[in-house]
Amino acid sequence: MPHPTFFNLPADKRNLIFEAAVEEFYEFGYAKASISRIVAKTGIAKGSFYQYFEDKKDLYKHVLEVIGRQKTEFSAAAFHDLERNDLLQMVRELFVSGIRFYRAHPKLASIAGDFAKLREPELKREITGDAAAKSNEFFIRLIERQKESGRIAPDVDAPVLADLIAFLSVYVAEHYADQALFGSEKQAMKTIDSLIWIVENGIAATNRPGR
Amino acid sequence: MPHPTFFNLPADKRNLIFEAAVEEFYEFGYAKASISRIVAKTGIAKGSFYQYFEDKKDLYKHVLEVIGRQKTEFSAAAFHDLERNDLLQMVRELFVSGIRFYRAHPKLASIAGDFAKLREPELKREITGDAAAKSNEFFIRLIERQKESGRIAPDVDAPVLADLIAFLSVYVAEHYADQALFGSEKQAMKTIDSLIWIVENGIAATNRPGR
DNA sequence: GTACAATATGACTATATAGTCATATGACCG
DNA sequence: CGGTCATATGACTATATAGTCATATTGTAC
């Protein structure tokens, strides 16, 4: 984590550095991001940077932590007044808030997306900790409960579905960037509906032979 | 593309360079891959490298092209004796051959996976061309045909499903690397079955109210 | 206002890297 | 054998980058 010196900084300077870091990671990705460029952009001295952060990784971790917090805040409200036991409604809200976050903070969302695709397992574990595992467990339990209450088919493989949900939320957030399917707000909602429809009903014709 | 000089090389030397490039891209990814390291590893002179390839991008493109060819060859046989009109069987074969390719050539598969996640739209377009679009169209047509023949529900959103299929095949190939769900061959097949079951039947209980 | 601690600074070192180029080596042909 | 063309070579240039450190500046407590 950043050194205390960084948090003692006046807000404008702190924000300046943060914004520059966001710009840098957004434009170049983690691997190619350069501290030299960040200090040049912000006008702070090289030595100062190293008084705020350990190294690039430290800065990256901080940026992602802030993004994580923002994302959580962003979705919290939407999730709060939600039927706690409707899986599909929950999934839908997951997708929608992913998209809304992208709209509100495209660069942050893009950095988070890149992070999800990063090929550095240790770094990912350092940053996300067991959040992914916990979310997975949460969904598995929810699925099992809904099986019992008869809303979800008992044949559904809960761990696979839980994993699929996590993956699809990445899919939605990612594809939102550059795909025809998510062009306008309206189209994005339609695509989400279609996706959820498929997951809910399956693609097989209901009146096909042998059902 | 590589200069003719590269293709004129004796096979062993050509392979040596190719293998070293694979190692490099596998270990460091495109952004961090270094030509200096590749020439050091292979023992060829720096100047020679630049007689074979334009630059790193040129080498990368060549590696991915070879991987693409290998992948196509790999699946071609399996797809050949397949019911041409069974979408789900096709999707299953797509997943299975993805996994089989991963087993046979883990490093190549990993490089291909990284490429899919690469954040360089121009480079991606240069390499894949319109292959993705064509595959998408193919699936859309197949879906529409199966709607007409009554095997797929008419309510299914064909473009979304086609896109979903493409994405899921990446999902399967990627998760295969490090996930519990795909540990053993047997488990991998079970996971694929579960996935396809969900896509086929949907997760909603069939006897739920209002069906 | 003085002493002390925290912070800021940027020149400097060490290290990587991409890409070039003049020269050397080999291969093939007449 | 001699000449010409393709190929090989690695030292060299130019440029980036990470990270350090002695020194300067600022802030704060008394």
Short mmCIF file of C-alpha atoms (C1' of nucleotides) in Angstrom, two decimals:
data_model
loop_
_atom_site.label_atom_id
_atom_site.label_comp_id
_atom_site.label_asym_id
_atom_site.label_seq_id
_atom_site.Cartn_x
_atom_site.Cartn_y
_atom_site.Cartn_z
CA MET A 1 0.00 0.00 0.00
CA PRO A 2 1.05 3.63 -0.46
CA HIS A 3 3.17 5.27 2.22
CA PRO A 4 1.49 7.58 4.74
CA THR A 5 3.17 10.50 3.00
CA PHE A 6 0.81 10.01 0.09
CA PHE A 7 -2.30 10.23 2.22
CA ASN A 8 -0.93 13.29 4.00
CA LEU A 9 -0.77 15.11 0.70
CA PRO A 10 -3.20 17.96 0.01
CA ALA A 11 -6.20 16.59 -1.85
CA ASP A 12 -5.48 18.35 -5.16
CA LYS A 13 -1.99 16.96 -5.42
CA ARG A 14 -3.18 13.52 -4.41
CA ASN A 15 -5.91 13.66 -7.00
CA LEU A 16 -3.54 14.93 -9.63
CA ILE A 17 -1.33 11.91 -9.11
CA PHE A 18 -4.27 9.55 -8.99
CA GLU A 19 -5.74 10.90 -12.20
CA ALA A 20 -2.39 10.71 -13.94
CA ALA A 21 -2.03 7.10 -12.83
CA VAL A 22 -5.50 6.30 -14.15
CA GLU A 23 -4.62 7.91 -17.48
CA GLU A 24 -1.39 5.95 -17.64
CA PHE A 25 -2.89 2.55 -16.82
CA TYR A 26 -5.82 3.23 -19.10
CA GLU A 27 -3.63 4.10 -22.04
CA PHE A 28 -0.75 1.67 -21.63
CA GLY A 29 -1.98 -1.12 -19.37
CA TYR A 30 -0.12 -2.37 -16.34
CA ALA A 31 2.84 -3.92 -18.14
CA LYS A 32 3.71 -0.85 -20.19
CA ALA A 33 2.76 1.85 -17.72
CA SER A 34 5.76 4.01 -16.84
CA ILE A 35 6.53 5.87 -13.65
CA SER A 36 8.85 8.21 -15.52
CA ARG A 37 5.94 9.23 -17.70
CA ILE A 38 3.63 9.72 -14.74
CA VAL A 39 6.03 12.02 -12.95
CA ALA A 40 6.65 13.92 -16.17
CA LYS A 41 2.91 14.34 -16.71
CA THR A 42 2.20 15.50 -13.19
CA GLY A 43 5.33 17.58 -12.83
CA ILE A 44 6.23 16.03 -9.51
CA ALA A 45 9.80 14.92 -8.90
CA LYS A 46 10.84 11.34 -9.43
CA GLY A 47 12.06 11.16 -5.85
CA SER A 48 8.69 12.34 -4.57
CA PHE A 49 6.92 9.52 -6.29
CA TYR A 50 9.04 7.02 -4.43
CA GLN A 51 8.13 8.75 -1.20
CA TYR A 52 4.48 8.07 -1.93
CA PHE A 53 4.65 4.60 -3.42
CA GLU A 54 6.88 1.59 -3.22
CA ASP A 55 6.85 1.04 -6.97
CA LYS A 56 4.51 0.65 -9.91
CA LYS A 57 2.80 -2.36 -8.41
CA ASP A 58 2.04 -0.41 -5.27
CA LEU A 59 0.46 2.37 -7.29
CA TYR A 60 -1.51 -0.12 -9.37
CA LYS A 61 -2.83 -1.84 -6.28
CA HIS A 62 -3.96 1.48 -4.88
CA VAL A 63 -5.72 2.48 -8.08
CA LEU A 64 -7.53 -0.84 -8.24
CA GLU A 65 -8.52 -0.64 -4.62
CA VAL A 66 -10.11 2.74 -5.21
CA ILE A 67 -11.86 1.44 -8.31
CA GLY A 68 -13.14 -1.51 -6.33
CA ARG A 69 -14.56 0.75 -3.67
CA GLN A 70 -16.22 2.98 -6.24
CA LYS A 71 -17.74 0.00 -7.96
CA THR A 72 -19.10 -1.38 -4.73
CA GLU A 73 -20.63 1.96 -3.77
CA PHE A 74 -22.05 2.18 -7.23
CA SER A 75 -23.92 -1.11 -7.08
CA ALA A 76 -24.75 -1.07 -3.39
CA ALA A 77 -27.78 1.17 -3.76
CA ALA A 78 -29.21 -0.83 -6.64
CA PHE A 79 -28.76 -4.10 -4.81
CA HIS A 80 -30.22 -2.82 -1.62
CA ASP A 81 -33.82 -2.63 -2.65
CA LEU A 82 -33.81 -5.90 -4.48
CA GLU A 83 -35.69 -9.11 -3.83
CA ARG A 84 -33.00 -10.99 -1.98
CA ASN A 85 -33.91 -14.36 -3.36
CA ASP A 86 -34.45 -13.78 -7.02
CA LEU A 87 -31.27 -14.99 -8.68
CA LEU A 88 -32.10 -13.79 -12.15
CA GLN A 89 -33.08 -10.37 -10.97
CA MET A 90 -29.81 -10.22 -9.14
CA VAL A 91 -27.85 -11.27 -12.17
CA ARG A 92 -29.64 -8.69 -14.22
CA GLU A 93 -28.76 -6.01 -11.70
CA LEU A 94 -25.17 -7.21 -11.78
CA PHE A 95 -25.06 -6.74 -15.53
CA VAL A 96 -26.87 -3.43 -15.50
CA SER A 97 -24.72 -1.91 -12.81
CA GLY A 98 -21.65 -3.12 -14.65
CA ILE A 99 -22.80 -1.19 -17.67
CA ARG A 100 -23.81 1.83 -15.68
CA PHE A 101 -20.41 1.92 -14.05
CA TYR A 102 -18.80 1.76 -17.46
CA ARG A 103 -20.89 4.71 -18.61
CA ALA A 104 -20.06 6.74 -15.54
CA HIS A 105 -16.35 5.91 -15.36
CA PRO A 106 -15.19 4.43 -18.66
CA LYS A 107 -11.51 4.60 -17.83
CA LEU A 108 -11.89 3.05 -14.41
CA ALA A 109 -14.07 0.31 -15.85
CA SER A 110 -11.56 -0.34 -18.58
CA ILE A 111 -8.70 -0.61 -16.09
CA ALA A 112 -10.76 -3.02 -14.00
CA GLY A 113 -11.51 -5.05 -17.12
CA ASP A 114 -7.84 -5.23 -17.99
CA PHE A 115 -7.06 -6.29 -14.48
CA ALA A 116 -9.54 -9.15 -14.76
CA LYS A 117 -7.69 -10.29 -17.86
CA LEU A 118 -4.25 -9.84 -16.36
CA ARG A 119 -1.91 -12.80 -16.46
CA GLU A 120 -0.25 -12.36 -13.07
CA PRO A 121 -1.90 -14.73 -10.64
CA GLU A 122 0.07 -13.58 -7.59
CA LEU A 123 -0.72 -9.93 -8.16
CA LYS A 124 -4.38 -10.75 -8.68
CA ARG A 125 -4.52 -12.67 -5.45
CA GLU A 126 -2.79 -9.84 -3.62
CA ILE A 127 -5.40 -7.40 -4.82
CA THR A 128 -8.67 -9.30 -4.88
CA GLY A 129 -7.88 -11.59 -1.98
CA ASP A 130 -10.68 -14.06 -1.54
CA ALA A 131 -13.39 -11.76 -2.82
CA ALA A 132 -13.94 -13.88 -5.93
CA ALA A 133 -14.19 -17.07 -3.90
CA LYS A 134 -16.63 -15.47 -1.49
CA SER A 135 -18.83 -14.13 -4.24
CA ASN A 136 -18.77 -17.58 -5.80
CA GLU A 137 -19.85 -19.20 -2.57
CA PHE A 138 -22.60 -16.65 -2.15
CA PHE A 139 -24.03 -17.48 -5.54
CA ILE A 140 -23.76 -21.20 -5.00
CA ARG A 141 -25.73 -20.92 -1.79
CA LEU A 142 -28.30 -18.71 -3.45
CA ILE A 143 -28.69 -21.21 -6.26
CA GLU A 144 -29.11 -24.10 -3.87
CA ARG A 145 -31.74 -22.20 -1.92
CA GLN A 146 -33.67 -21.47 -5.07
CA LYS A 147 -33.54 -25.08 -6.06
CA GLU A 148 -35.19 -25.95 -2.77
CA SER A 149 -37.85 -23.32 -3.20
CA GLY A 150 -38.56 -24.74 -6.65
CA ARG A 151 -37.58 -21.74 -8.72
CA ILE A 152 -34.50 -23.26 -10.23
CA ALA A 153 -34.33 -26.65 -11.83
CA PRO A 154 -32.71 -29.23 -9.57
CA ASP A 155 -30.58 -30.50 -12.43
CA VAL A 156 -28.63 -27.24 -12.63
CA ASP A 157 -24.96 -27.58 -11.71
CA ALA A 158 -24.62 -24.86 -9.08
CA PRO A 159 -20.84 -24.32 -9.14
CA VAL A 160 -20.82 -24.13 -12.91
CA LEU A 161 -23.71 -21.69 -12.94
CA ALA A 162 -22.09 -19.53 -10.26
CA ASP A 163 -18.90 -19.42 -12.27
CA LEU A 164 -20.80 -18.72 -15.45
CA ILE A 165 -22.54 -15.77 -13.84
CA ALA A 166 -19.23 -14.25 -12.77
CA PHE A 167 -17.85 -14.74 -16.23
CA LEU A 168 -20.90 -13.31 -17.97
CA SER A 169 -20.75 -10.16 -15.92
CA VAL A 170 -17.22 -9.65 -17.20
CA TYR A 171 -18.46 -10.44 -20.68
CA VAL A 172 -21.19 -7.84 -20.49
CA ALA A 173 -18.92 -5.16 -19.06
CA GLU A 174 -16.22 -5.89 -21.61
CA HIS A 175 -18.34 -6.19 -24.70
CA TYR A 176 -20.02 -3.00 -23.77
CA ALA A 177 -16.88 -1.17 -24.84
CA ASP A 178 -16.72 -1.93 -28.52
CA GLN A 179 -19.52 -4.17 -29.60
CA ALA A 180 -22.49 -3.56 -31.79
CA LEU A 181 -24.67 -5.45 -29.34
CA PHE A 182 -24.39 -2.79 -26.69
CA GLY A 183 -24.45 0.38 -28.76
CA SER A 184 -27.18 2.45 -27.22
CA GLU A 185 -28.58 2.26 -23.73
CA LYS A 186 -31.74 0.73 -25.17
CA GLN A 187 -29.84 -1.84 -27.17
CA ALA A 188 -27.69 -2.73 -24.18
CA MET A 189 -30.80 -3.41 -22.10
CA LYS A 190 -32.26 -5.50 -24.86
CA THR A 191 -29.09 -7.55 -25.10
CA ILE A 192 -29.08 -8.11 -21.37
CA ASP A 193 -32.70 -9.21 -21.56
CA SER A 194 -31.87 -11.63 -24.34
CA LEU A 195 -28.96 -13.04 -22.40
CA ILE A 196 -31.02 -13.55 -19.30
CA TRP A 197 -33.82 -15.02 -21.31
CA ILE A 198 -31.44 -17.64 -22.67
CA VAL A 199 -30.08 -18.46 -19.25
CA GLU A 200 -33.59 -18.65 -17.82
CA ASN A 201 -35.36 -20.60 -20.51
CA GLY A 202 -32.66 -22.30 -22.50
CA ILE A 203 -32.47 -22.25 -26.23
CA ALA A 204 -34.21 -25.53 -26.94
CA ALA A 205 -37.72 -25.32 -28.38
CA THR A 206 -40.14 -26.32 -25.63
CA ASN A 207 -42.31 -28.39 -27.91
CA ARG A 208 -39.45 -30.34 -29.43
CA PRO A 209 -39.67 -34.11 -29.44
CA GLY A 210 -38.79 -35.86 -26.21
CA ARG A 211 -39.46 -33.07 -23.72
CA MET B 1 4.80 -11.00 -42.32
CA PRO B 2 8.32 -12.43 -41.95
CA HIS B 3 10.87 -11.76 -44.69
CA PRO B 4 11.58 -14.52 -47.20
CA THR B 5 14.96 -14.99 -45.51
CA PHE B 6 13.18 -16.53 -42.58
CA PHE B 7 11.40 -19.12 -44.67
CA ASN B 8 14.63 -19.93 -46.51
CA LEU B 9 16.22 -20.92 -43.24
CA PRO B 10 16.99 -24.58 -42.54
CA ALA B 11 14.11 -26.09 -40.62
CA ASP B 12 15.99 -26.57 -37.35
CA LYS B 13 17.06 -22.98 -37.11
CA ARG B 14 13.60 -21.80 -38.07
CA ASN B 15 12.07 -24.03 -35.43
CA LEU B 16 14.58 -22.91 -32.84
CA ILE B 17 13.55 -19.33 -33.38
CA PHE B 18 9.88 -20.18 -33.42
CA GLU B 19 10.09 -22.15 -30.21
CA ALA B 20 12.05 -19.40 -28.51
CA ALA B 21 9.41 -16.90 -29.59
CA VAL B 22 6.68 -19.13 -28.20
CA GLU B 23 8.54 -19.41 -24.90
CA GLU B 24 9.00 -15.66 -24.77
CA PHE B 25 5.39 -14.75 -25.55
CA TYR B 26 4.16 -17.46 -23.22
CA GLU B 27 6.25 -16.25 -20.31
CA PHE B 28 6.10 -12.48 -20.75
CA GLY B 29 3.10 -11.76 -22.95
CA TYR B 30 3.19 -9.54 -26.00
CA ALA B 31 3.85 -6.24 -24.25
CA LYS B 32 6.82 -7.44 -22.24
CA ALA B 33 8.32 -9.86 -24.73
CA SER B 34 11.85 -8.83 -25.68
CA ILE B 35 13.73 -9.39 -28.89
CA SER B 36 17.04 -8.98 -27.10
CA ARG B 37 16.08 -11.90 -24.88
CA ILE B 38 14.99 -14.03 -27.80
CA VAL B 39 18.24 -13.57 -29.67
CA ALA B 40 20.19 -14.23 -26.47
CA LYS B 41 18.22 -17.42 -25.86
CA THR B 42 18.63 -18.72 -29.38
CA GLY B 43 22.20 -17.56 -29.81
CA ILE B 44 21.46 -15.90 -33.14
CA ALA B 45 22.77 -12.42 -33.78
CA LYS B 46 20.59 -9.40 -33.24
CA GLY B 47 21.15 -8.35 -36.82
CA SER B 48 19.98 -11.72 -38.06
CA PHE B 49 16.68 -11.38 -36.29
CA TYR B 50 16.00 -8.18 -38.16
CA GLN B 51 16.74 -9.97 -41.38
CA TYR B 52 13.96 -12.43 -40.58
CA PHE B 53 11.35 -10.16 -39.07
CA GLU B 54 10.36 -6.54 -39.27
CA ASP B 55 9.98 -6.20 -35.53
CA LYS B 56 8.29 -7.80 -32.54
CA LYS B 57 4.84 -7.29 -33.98
CA ASP B 58 5.86 -9.12 -37.13
CA LEU B 59 7.11 -12.06 -35.11
CA TYR B 60 3.98 -12.07 -32.98
CA LYS B 61 1.75 -12.07 -36.01
CA HIS B 62 3.64 -15.00 -37.44
CA VAL B 63 3.40 -16.99 -34.22
CA LEU B 64 -0.33 -16.39 -33.99
CA GLU B 65 -0.85 -17.29 -37.59
CA VAL B 66 0.86 -20.63 -37.03
CA ILE B 67 -1.19 -21.20 -33.88
CA GLY B 68 -4.35 -20.40 -35.80
CA ARG B 69 -3.47 -22.93 -38.49
CA GLN B 70 -2.68 -25.59 -35.92
CA LYS B 71 -5.93 -24.96 -34.12
CA THR B 72 -7.92 -25.20 -37.33
CA GLU B 73 -6.24 -28.45 -38.29
CA PHE B 74 -6.86 -29.71 -34.82
CA SER B 75 -10.60 -29.17 -34.87
CA ALA B 76 -11.16 -29.87 -38.54
CA ALA B 77 -11.23 -33.63 -38.14
CA ALA B 78 -13.64 -33.53 -35.23
CA PHE B 79 -15.99 -31.18 -37.02
CA HIS B 80 -15.93 -33.12 -40.21
CA ASP B 81 -17.95 -36.10 -39.11
CA LEU B 82 -20.49 -34.07 -37.23
CA GLU B 83 -24.19 -33.61 -37.79
CA ARG B 84 -24.09 -30.32 -39.65
CA ASN B 85 -27.28 -29.00 -38.19
CA ASP B 86 -27.08 -29.73 -34.54
CA LEU B 87 -26.04 -26.47 -32.92
CA LEU B 88 -25.51 -27.84 -29.45
CA GLN B 89 -23.44 -30.73 -30.66
CA MET B 90 -21.36 -28.26 -32.55
CA VAL B 91 -20.91 -26.03 -29.56
CA ARG B 92 -19.92 -29.01 -27.49
CA GLU B 93 -17.34 -29.98 -30.08
CA LEU B 94 -16.06 -26.40 -30.07
CA PHE B 95 -15.54 -26.58 -26.31
CA VAL B 96 -14.04 -30.04 -26.37
CA SER B 97 -11.58 -29.30 -29.11
CA GLY B 98 -10.62 -26.11 -27.32
CA ILE B 99 -9.72 -28.18 -24.31
CA ARG B 100 -8.00 -30.85 -26.32
CA PHE B 101 -5.90 -28.21 -28.01
CA TYR B 102 -4.97 -26.84 -24.65
CA ARG B 103 -3.90 -30.28 -23.49
CA ALA B 104 -1.85 -30.89 -26.60
CA HIS B 105 -0.25 -27.44 -26.82
CA PRO B 106 -0.64 -25.61 -23.53
CA LYS B 107 1.73 -22.80 -24.41
CA LEU B 108 0.21 -22.17 -27.80
CA ALA B 109 -3.26 -22.21 -26.29
CA SER B 110 -2.18 -19.80 -23.60
CA ILE B 111 -0.70 -17.40 -26.13
CA ALA B 112 -3.89 -17.57 -28.16
CA GLY B 113 -5.90 -16.88 -25.01
CA ASP B 114 -3.77 -13.86 -24.20
CA PHE B 115 -4.20 -12.62 -27.71
CA ALA B 116 -7.96 -12.83 -27.35
CA LYS B 117 -7.68 -10.63 -24.29
CA LEU B 118 -5.23 -8.20 -25.86
CA ARG B 119 -6.11 -4.53 -25.76
CA GLU B 120 -4.81 -3.54 -29.18
CA PRO B 121 -7.75 -3.41 -31.55
CA GLU B 122 -5.70 -2.57 -34.64
CA LEU B 123 -3.31 -5.44 -34.09
CA LYS B 124 -6.19 -7.81 -33.50
CA ARG B 125 -7.86 -6.76 -36.69
CA GLU B 126 -4.60 -7.15 -38.61
CA ILE B 127 -4.25 -10.71 -37.40
CA THR B 128 -7.75 -12.11 -37.25
CA GLY B 129 -9.13 -10.13 -40.13
CA ASP B 130 -12.82 -10.85 -40.52
CA ALA B 131 -12.65 -14.40 -39.19
CA ALA B 132 -14.59 -13.52 -36.05
CA ALA B 133 -17.29 -11.77 -38.03
CA LYS B 134 -17.59 -14.70 -40.42
CA SER B 135 -17.82 -17.24 -37.65
CA ASN B 136 -20.46 -15.07 -36.04
CA GLU B 137 -22.48 -14.95 -39.24
CA PHE B 138 -22.17 -18.68 -39.61
CA PHE B 139 -23.62 -19.28 -36.19
CA ILE B 140 -26.41 -16.78 -36.69
CA ARG B 141 -27.46 -18.54 -39.85
CA LEU B 142 -27.27 -21.92 -38.16
CA ILE B 143 -29.42 -20.66 -35.32
CA GLU B 144 -32.01 -19.24 -37.65
CA ARG B 145 -32.17 -22.50 -39.57
CA GLN B 146 -32.71 -24.44 -36.39
CA LYS B 147 -35.46 -22.10 -35.36
CA GLU B 148 -37.24 -22.91 -38.60
CA SER B 149 -36.79 -26.62 -38.13
CA GLY B 150 -38.27 -26.27 -34.66
CA ARG B 151 -35.25 -27.31 -32.63
CA ILE B 152 -34.50 -23.93 -31.19
CA ALA B 153 -37.04 -21.69 -29.54
CA PRO B 154 -38.12 -18.85 -31.82
CA ASP B 155 -37.73 -16.35 -28.99
CA VAL B 156 -33.97 -16.82 -28.87
CA ASP B 157 -32.01 -13.74 -29.88
CA ALA B 158 -29.73 -15.17 -32.55
CA PRO B 159 -26.98 -12.51 -32.60
CA VAL B 160 -26.73 -12.58 -28.82
CA LEU B 161 -26.56 -16.35 -28.75
CA ALA B 162 -23.93 -16.43 -31.48
CA ASP B 163 -21.84 -13.97 -29.57
CA LEU B 164 -22.37 -15.87 -26.36
CA ILE B 165 -21.14 -19.06 -27.96
CA ALA B 166 -17.94 -17.39 -29.11
CA PHE B 167 -17.39 -15.96 -25.69
CA LEU B 168 -18.10 -19.23 -23.90
CA SER B 169 -15.58 -21.07 -25.99
CA VAL B 170 -12.98 -18.60 -24.78
CA TYR B 171 -14.30 -19.07 -21.27
CA VAL B 172 -13.89 -22.82 -21.45
CA ALA B 173 -10.42 -22.66 -22.95
CA GLU B 174 -9.29 -20.04 -20.45
CA HIS B 175 -10.74 -21.49 -17.30
CA TYR B 176 -9.30 -24.78 -18.24
CA ALA B 177 -5.89 -23.40 -17.29
CA ASP B 178 -6.28 -22.81 -13.60
CA GLN B 179 -9.75 -23.63 -12.42
CA ALA B 180 -11.05 -26.31 -10.18
CA LEU B 181 -13.95 -26.89 -12.53
CA PHE B 182 -11.74 -28.33 -15.22
CA GLY B 183 -9.24 -30.31 -13.19
CA SER B 184 -9.32 -33.75 -14.71
CA GLU B 185 -10.43 -34.79 -18.17
CA LYS B 186 -13.52 -36.33 -16.63
CA GLN B 187 -14.34 -33.23 -14.64
CA ALA B 188 -13.79 -31.02 -17.65
CA MET B 189 -16.28 -33.06 -19.65
CA LYS B 190 -18.76 -32.91 -16.82
CA THR B 191 -18.41 -29.14 -16.64
CA ILE B 192 -18.93 -28.84 -20.36
CA ASP B 193 -22.04 -31.02 -20.07
CA SER B 194 -23.36 -28.83 -17.27
CA LEU B 195 -22.72 -25.70 -19.27
CA ILE B 196 -24.46 -27.03 -22.31
CA TRP B 197 -27.30 -28.33 -20.21
CA ILE B 198 -27.86 -24.83 -18.89
CA VAL B 199 -27.77 -23.30 -22.33
CA GLU B 200 -30.10 -25.96 -23.68
CA ASN B 201 -32.68 -26.12 -20.92
CA GLY B 202 -32.31 -22.93 -18.99
CA ILE B 203 -32.05 -22.76 -15.25
CA ALA B 204 -35.70 -22.11 -14.45
CA ALA B 205 -37.64 -24.99 -12.97
CA THR B 206 -39.95 -26.35 -15.66
CA ASN B 207 -42.88 -26.75 -13.33
CA ARG B 208 -42.63 -23.31 -11.86
CA PRO B 209 -45.80 -21.19 -11.86
CA GLY B 210 -46.72 -19.50 -15.11
CA ARG B 211 -44.94 -21.79 -17.57
"C1'" DG C 1 13.29 32.57 15.73
"C1'" DT C 2 15.41 28.31 16.32
"C1'" DA C 3 15.72 23.49 16.19
"C1'" DC C 4 13.93 19.42 14.53
"C1'" DA C 5 11.30 16.44 11.56
"C1'" DA C 6 8.92 15.68 7.38
"C1'" DT C 7 8.87 16.32 2.68
"C1'" DA C 8 10.54 17.69 -1.97
"C1'" DT C 9 13.87 17.53 -5.49
"C1'" DG C 10 16.31 16.19 -9.75
"C1'" DA C 11 20.73 14.78 -11.13
"C1'" DC C 12 22.74 10.44 -11.29
"C1'" DT C 13 23.55 5.27 -11.72
"C1'" DA C 14 22.59 1.09 -13.56
"C1'" DT C 15 20.25 -1.56 -16.68
"C1'" DA C 16 17.22 -2.86 -20.81
"C1'" DT C 17 15.79 -2.41 -25.12
"C1'" DA C 18 15.08 -1.50 -30.24
"C1'" DG C 19 17.09 -1.04 -34.21
"C1'" DT C 20 21.33 0.01 -37.47
"C1'" DC C 21 25.27 -0.77 -40.16
"C1'" DA C 22 29.84 -1.76 -41.78
"C1'" DT C 23 32.08 -5.84 -42.23
"C1'" DA C 24 32.66 -10.88 -42.56
"C1'" DT C 25 31.25 -15.21 -44.14
"C1'" DG C 26 29.28 -18.45 -46.93
"C1'" DA C 27 26.93 -20.25 -51.24
"C1'" DC C 28 26.29 -20.63 -55.88
"C1'" DC C 29 27.37 -19.95 -60.73
"C1'" DG C 30 30.06 -19.36 -64.80
"C1'" DC D 1 38.99 -19.79 -59.56
"C1'" DG D 2 36.68 -15.42 -59.27
"C1'" DG D 3 32.82 -12.78 -58.84
"C1'" DT D 4 28.32 -11.82 -57.18
"C1'" DC D 5 24.58 -12.23 -54.27
"C1'" DA D 6 22.39 -13.69 -49.97
"C1'" DT D 7 23.08 -14.11 -45.33
"C1'" DA D 8 25.33 -13.60 -40.70
"C1'" DT D 9 27.34 -10.87 -37.25
"C1'" DG D 10 27.82 -8.11 -33.04
"C1'" DA D 11 29.47 -3.76 -31.73
"C1'" DC D 12 27.29 0.49 -31.53
"C1'" DT D 13 23.74 4.33 -31.07
"C1'" DA D 14 19.89 6.17 -29.18
"C1'" DT D 15 16.45 6.00 -25.99
"C1'" DA D 16 13.62 4.47 -21.82
"C1'" DT D 17 13.22 3.11 -17.51
"C1'" DA D 18 13.61 2.07 -12.38
"C1'" DG D 19 15.27 3.40 -8.44
"C1'" DT D 20 18.75 6.15 -5.23
"C1'" DC D 21 20.55 9.76 -2.59
"C1'" DA D 22 22.67 13.97 -1.03
"C1'" DT D 23 20.84 18.26 -0.64
"C1'" DA D 24 17.27 21.85 -0.36
"C1'" DT D 25 12.92 23.30 1.21
"C1'" DT D 26 9.06 23.55 4.01
"C1'" DG D 27 6.36 22.95 8.15
"C1'" DT D 28 5.85 22.65 13.10
"C1'" DA D 29 6.59 22.81 18.00
"C1'" DC D 30 8.48 25.27 21.56
#
